[in-house]
Amino acid sequence: MLKFRQIVCFILSLLSFISVFYSVGKLGVFLAAPVQPDLKNVLLHHLLDDRELQKATLFSLLFNSVWVILFVLQHSAMKAQVLKNVWQKLGLELAERSIYNIASSYCLLILLKNWKTTQSYQLWFVDVQQSPTLWWTFVTAHILAWTVIYGGSLLMDLPELIGLKQIYYDINDLAPPMSYKSRELRHFYERLRHPSFVGLSVVLWITNSMSLDRLLLAVVWTAYMYLSWNTNKTDLEYQKYQLTRKKVELAGVDK
């Protein structure tokens, strides 16, 4: 019979699953949707000459910065060992990953709900409304990038990333799932817990309209990924070894 603690953690893991896929889906639509800006405000001199436009733009950027920084702080603070100790004292260590995902998802949803688009200077603008080919080019780039991201999540053990696997192993009196992974893989996951730096960079930077607010989001999140994903030469050698081993196994199956 399931313990109360396991039931609570299982409910949290399901909420984690729903929250992650819903919030990431909303993010995907937000980043991929082609933008048609107010063309009268796209020139830089309009921003520099119009004081009211400057104030509105600055307010939007400062307002958006609050939500971007909140998301980054949440992502970093909830990795702290002191918080992990709190979950352990509360008997929620099984739900640590689930709680992290839920908090990340809701921070992301708050960001998307409150985001203010600037109506001034665009670094670049490609009019996709008049060209179905261009429209599909941008959309296809995002679809391929998200496919790589989700594929990488599956390879990195998606049930464990979501928090479901921890509950399943505990119910079946097994050790935590990470304990069954090699030491090299555990160290690699400590330094890289999200798949595809390239895929996430594509969805942030490939857009038909790079406004100042979109630039803020792309710069901060790209910098955060670069600084927090500190893989090293050992991780690269491990990946090369695994790729070589997989090729040998596949060659053996073909024979």
Tab-separated table of C-alpha atoms in Angstrom:
chain	number	residue	atom	x	y	z
A	1	MET	CA	0.000	0.000	0.000
A	2	LEU	CA	1.268	3.447	-0.908
A	3	LYS	CA	2.443	5.683	1.904
A	4	PHE	CA	0.985	9.175	2.288
A	5	ARG	CA	4.391	10.666	1.445
A	6	GLN	CA	4.525	8.667	-1.797
A	7	ILE	CA	1.006	9.758	-2.769
A	8	VAL	CA	1.858	13.433	-2.210
A	9	CYS	CA	5.091	13.102	-4.190
A	10	PHE	CA	3.281	11.251	-6.983
A	11	ILE	CA	0.686	14.045	-7.257
A	12	LEU	CA	3.499	16.608	-7.383
A	13	SER	CA	5.265	14.613	-10.111
A	14	LEU	CA	2.081	14.569	-12.219
A	15	LEU	CA	1.678	18.314	-11.687
A	16	SER	CA	5.323	18.695	-12.730
A	17	PHE	CA	4.660	16.755	-15.946
A	18	ILE	CA	1.607	18.856	-16.823
A	19	SER	CA	3.231	22.162	-15.846
A	20	VAL	CA	6.405	21.577	-17.834
A	21	PHE	CA	4.704	20.592	-21.067
A	22	TYR	CA	2.103	23.358	-20.815
A	23	SER	CA	4.578	26.139	-19.993
A	24	VAL	CA	7.164	25.008	-22.565
A	25	GLY	CA	4.402	24.770	-25.160
A	26	LYS	CA	3.356	28.350	-24.383
A	27	LEU	CA	7.001	29.440	-24.622
A	28	GLY	CA	7.377	27.709	-27.981
A	29	VAL	CA	4.361	29.566	-29.399
A	30	PHE	CA	5.561	32.865	-27.879
A	31	LEU	CA	9.010	32.572	-29.459
A	32	ALA	CA	7.923	31.131	-32.809
A	33	ALA	CA	4.925	33.341	-33.627
A	34	PRO	CA	5.896	35.788	-36.412
A	35	VAL	CA	5.662	39.432	-35.348
A	36	GLN	CA	4.309	42.361	-37.367
A	37	PRO	CA	5.686	45.490	-35.655
A	38	ASP	CA	4.424	49.042	-35.822
A	39	LEU	CA	6.483	50.126	-38.820
A	40	LYS	CA	6.365	53.824	-37.946
A	41	ASN	CA	8.443	53.163	-34.815
A	42	VAL	CA	11.056	50.754	-36.124
A	43	LEU	CA	13.673	53.389	-37.003
A	44	LEU	CA	16.294	54.205	-34.387
A	45	HIS	CA	15.897	57.970	-34.725
A	46	HIS	CA	12.231	57.669	-33.720
A	47	LEU	CA	13.340	56.129	-30.441
A	48	LEU	CA	16.067	58.731	-29.871
A	49	ASP	CA	13.924	61.752	-30.751
A	50	ASP	CA	10.645	60.819	-29.090
A	51	ARG	CA	10.887	61.248	-25.287
A	52	GLU	CA	7.554	59.535	-24.639
A	53	LEU	CA	8.610	56.583	-26.768
A	54	GLN	CA	11.912	56.407	-24.856
A	55	LYS	CA	10.091	56.319	-21.518
A	56	ALA	CA	7.646	53.651	-22.678
A	57	THR	CA	10.470	51.534	-24.085
A	58	LEU	CA	12.599	51.866	-20.956
A	59	PHE	CA	9.651	50.991	-18.725
A	60	SER	CA	8.891	47.896	-20.793
A	61	LEU	CA	12.510	46.730	-20.658
A	62	LEU	CA	12.775	47.293	-16.892
A	63	PHE	CA	9.426	45.578	-16.310
A	64	ASN	CA	10.471	42.596	-18.433
A	65	SER	CA	13.851	42.430	-16.687
A	66	VAL	CA	12.082	41.716	-13.387
A	67	TRP	CA	10.507	38.537	-14.777
A	68	VAL	CA	13.636	37.420	-16.618
A	69	ILE	CA	15.752	37.838	-13.478
A	70	LEU	CA	13.085	36.108	-11.364
A	71	PHE	CA	13.247	33.079	-13.664
A	72	VAL	CA	17.067	32.987	-13.530
A	73	LEU	CA	17.159	33.415	-9.729
A	74	GLN	CA	14.588	30.651	-9.232
A	75	HIS	CA	16.554	28.330	-11.491
A	76	SER	CA	19.747	28.987	-9.519
A	77	ALA	CA	18.422	29.298	-5.946
A	78	MET	CA	16.467	26.044	-6.006
A	79	LYS	CA	19.646	24.123	-6.784
A	80	ALA	CA	21.175	25.166	-3.464
A	81	GLN	CA	21.966	22.389	-1.005
A	82	VAL	CA	20.281	24.245	1.842
A	83	LEU	CA	16.943	24.041	0.046
A	84	LYS	CA	17.488	20.358	-0.723
A	85	ASN	CA	17.976	19.820	3.012
A	86	VAL	CA	14.629	21.506	3.643
A	87	TRP	CA	12.817	19.099	1.302
A	88	GLN	CA	14.533	16.212	3.050
A	89	LYS	CA	13.399	17.383	6.498
A	90	LEU	CA	9.845	17.719	5.185
A	91	GLY	CA	9.982	14.212	3.729
A	92	LEU	CA	9.681	15.555	0.176
A	93	GLU	CA	13.116	14.609	-1.135
A	94	LEU	CA	11.438	12.369	-3.720
A	95	ALA	CA	9.581	15.397	-5.066
A	96	GLU	CA	12.620	17.694	-5.177
A	97	ARG	CA	12.827	17.563	-8.968
A	98	SER	CA	9.062	17.886	-9.338
A	99	ILE	CA	8.916	20.962	-7.094
A	100	TYR	CA	11.801	22.496	-9.038
A	101	ASN	CA	9.969	21.919	-12.335
A	102	ILE	CA	6.678	23.285	-10.999
A	103	ALA	CA	8.364	26.454	-9.721
A	104	SER	CA	10.223	26.892	-13.024
A	105	SER	CA	7.025	26.405	-15.015
A	106	TYR	CA	5.054	28.962	-13.045
A	107	CYS	CA	7.883	31.503	-13.162
A	108	LEU	CA	7.898	31.017	-16.929
A	109	LEU	CA	4.113	31.415	-17.161
A	110	ILE	CA	4.270	34.603	-15.070
A	111	LEU	CA	6.937	35.944	-17.434
A	112	LEU	CA	4.865	35.147	-20.538
A	113	LYS	CA	1.641	36.571	-19.066
A	114	ASN	CA	3.229	39.861	-18.021
A	115	TRP	CA	5.631	40.337	-20.929
A	116	LYS	CA	5.512	43.784	-22.558
A	117	THR	CA	6.540	44.029	-26.195
A	118	THR	CA	8.409	47.214	-27.104
A	119	GLN	CA	6.974	49.124	-30.049
A	120	SER	CA	10.242	50.812	-30.954
A	121	TYR	CA	13.530	50.016	-32.669
A	122	GLN	CA	13.919	46.582	-34.266
A	123	LEU	CA	17.434	45.219	-34.764
A	124	TRP	CA	16.063	43.377	-37.766
A	125	PHE	CA	12.702	42.752	-39.319
A	126	VAL	CA	11.744	40.258	-42.043
A	127	ASP	CA	8.209	40.656	-43.367
A	128	VAL	CA	6.887	37.094	-43.493
A	129	GLN	CA	3.254	38.089	-44.028
A	130	GLN	CA	3.826	38.564	-47.746
A	131	SER	CA	5.911	35.402	-48.211
A	132	PRO	CA	4.652	31.958	-47.160
A	133	THR	CA	8.125	30.560	-47.895
A	134	LEU	CA	9.774	32.871	-45.378
A	135	TRP	CA	7.024	32.198	-42.840
A	136	TRP	CA	7.535	28.448	-43.099
A	137	THR	CA	11.317	28.872	-42.944
A	138	PHE	CA	11.112	30.486	-39.492
A	139	VAL	CA	8.438	28.071	-38.258
A	140	THR	CA	10.368	25.018	-39.521
A	141	ALA	CA	13.556	26.212	-37.816
A	142	HIS	CA	11.689	26.370	-34.505
A	143	ILE	CA	10.025	22.980	-35.033
A	144	LEU	CA	13.394	21.352	-35.737
A	145	ALA	CA	14.983	23.080	-32.718
A	146	TRP	CA	12.218	21.912	-30.361
A	147	THR	CA	12.445	18.412	-31.829
A	148	VAL	CA	16.138	18.356	-30.948
A	149	ILE	CA	15.389	19.674	-27.450
A	150	TYR	CA	12.678	17.104	-26.748
A	151	GLY	CA	14.774	14.343	-28.300
A	152	GLY	CA	17.663	15.316	-26.067
A	153	SER	CA	15.343	15.243	-23.063
A	154	LEU	CA	14.348	11.668	-23.893
A	155	LEU	CA	17.990	10.649	-24.220
A	156	MET	CA	18.791	12.296	-20.894
A	157	ASP	CA	16.032	10.262	-19.177
A	158	LEU	CA	12.908	12.425	-19.393
A	159	PRO	CA	10.973	10.577	-16.632
A	160	GLU	CA	13.813	11.336	-14.204
A	161	LEU	CA	14.008	14.978	-15.323
A	162	ILE	CA	10.257	15.360	-14.800
A	163	GLY	CA	10.361	13.636	-11.400
A	164	LEU	CA	8.182	10.595	-12.163
A	165	LYS	CA	10.967	8.024	-12.088
A	166	GLN	CA	11.986	8.881	-8.525
A	167	ILE	CA	8.494	8.016	-7.277
A	168	TYR	CA	8.296	4.802	-9.281
A	169	TYR	CA	11.642	3.574	-7.928
A	170	ASP	CA	10.696	4.416	-4.341
A	171	ILE	CA	7.348	2.604	-4.604
A	172	ASN	CA	9.192	-0.478	-5.848
A	173	ASP	CA	11.818	-0.263	-3.035
A	174	LEU	CA	14.617	0.627	-5.444
A	175	ALA	CA	17.476	3.052	-4.915
A	176	PRO	CA	17.189	6.545	-6.434
A	177	PRO	CA	17.454	6.373	-10.254
A	178	MET	CA	20.622	8.469	-10.388
A	179	SER	CA	22.449	5.827	-8.328
A	180	TYR	CA	22.108	3.374	-11.239
A	181	LYS	CA	23.921	5.714	-13.608
A	182	SER	CA	27.685	5.710	-14.037
A	183	ARG	CA	29.841	8.144	-12.084
A	184	GLU	CA	30.843	9.895	-15.317
A	185	LEU	CA	27.208	10.371	-16.340
A	186	ARG	CA	26.224	11.694	-12.900
A	187	HIS	CA	29.028	14.250	-13.058
A	188	PHE	CA	27.955	15.203	-16.582
A	189	TYR	CA	24.352	15.738	-15.463
A	190	GLU	CA	25.517	17.952	-12.604
A	191	ARG	CA	27.033	20.329	-15.159
A	192	LEU	CA	24.433	19.975	-17.926
A	193	ARG	CA	20.826	19.257	-16.977
A	194	HIS	CA	19.159	20.688	-20.087
A	195	PRO	CA	19.628	19.320	-23.608
A	196	SER	CA	20.809	21.229	-26.656
A	197	PHE	CA	22.423	24.600	-26.139
A	198	VAL	CA	22.149	25.017	-29.927
A	199	GLY	CA	18.432	24.180	-30.014
A	200	LEU	CA	17.573	26.675	-27.283
A	201	SER	CA	19.758	29.311	-28.948
A	202	VAL	CA	17.854	28.835	-32.213
A	203	VAL	CA	14.433	29.416	-30.622
A	204	LEU	CA	15.752	32.504	-28.836
A	205	TRP	CA	17.576	34.139	-31.740
A	206	ILE	CA	15.809	32.984	-34.911
A	207	THR	CA	12.910	35.394	-35.250
A	208	ASN	CA	11.554	37.569	-38.006
A	209	SER	CA	11.527	40.601	-35.687
A	210	MET	CA	14.274	41.189	-33.123
A	211	SER	CA	12.784	43.887	-30.927
A	212	LEU	CA	14.531	45.295	-27.864
A	213	ASP	CA	12.440	43.200	-25.467
A	214	ARG	CA	13.166	40.029	-27.451
A	215	LEU	CA	16.863	40.946	-27.473
A	216	LEU	CA	16.787	41.307	-23.675
A	217	LEU	CA	15.329	37.820	-23.305
A	218	ALA	CA	17.752	36.252	-25.780
A	219	VAL	CA	20.861	37.879	-24.294
A	220	VAL	CA	20.066	37.110	-20.633
A	221	TRP	CA	18.988	33.501	-21.198
A	222	THR	CA	21.858	32.741	-23.575
A	223	ALA	CA	24.360	34.189	-21.098
A	224	TYR	CA	22.756	32.196	-18.275
A	225	MET	CA	22.988	28.964	-20.270
A	226	TYR	CA	26.612	29.645	-21.152
A	227	LEU	CA	27.586	30.414	-17.547
A	228	SER	CA	25.624	27.625	-15.857
A	229	TRP	CA	26.405	24.787	-18.262
A	230	ASN	CA	30.041	24.293	-17.354
A	231	THR	CA	30.880	21.039	-19.122
A	232	ASN	CA	34.567	20.217	-19.454
A	233	LYS	CA	36.981	18.045	-21.431
A	234	THR	CA	36.141	14.982	-19.326
A	235	ASP	CA	32.475	15.301	-20.317
A	236	LEU	CA	33.457	15.593	-23.979
A	237	GLU	CA	35.620	12.474	-23.781
A	238	TYR	CA	32.767	10.607	-22.087
A	239	GLN	CA	30.378	11.589	-24.868
A	240	LYS	CA	32.877	10.507	-27.533
A	241	TYR	CA	33.338	7.156	-25.806
A	242	GLN	CA	29.580	6.574	-25.593
A	243	LEU	CA	29.143	7.490	-29.271
A	244	THR	CA	31.907	5.101	-30.305
A	245	ARG	CA	30.445	2.307	-28.181
A	246	LYS	CA	26.988	2.869	-29.663
A	247	LYS	CA	28.405	2.681	-33.195
A	248	VAL	CA	30.090	-0.633	-32.369
A	249	GLU	CA	26.842	-2.003	-30.910
A	250	LEU	CA	24.845	-0.932	-33.976
A	251	ALA	CA	27.464	-2.444	-36.288
A	252	GLY	CA	27.141	-5.722	-34.380
A	253	VAL	CA	23.348	-5.695	-34.771
A	254	ASP	CA	23.617	-5.126	-38.541
A	255	LYS	CA	25.797	-8.211	-38.882
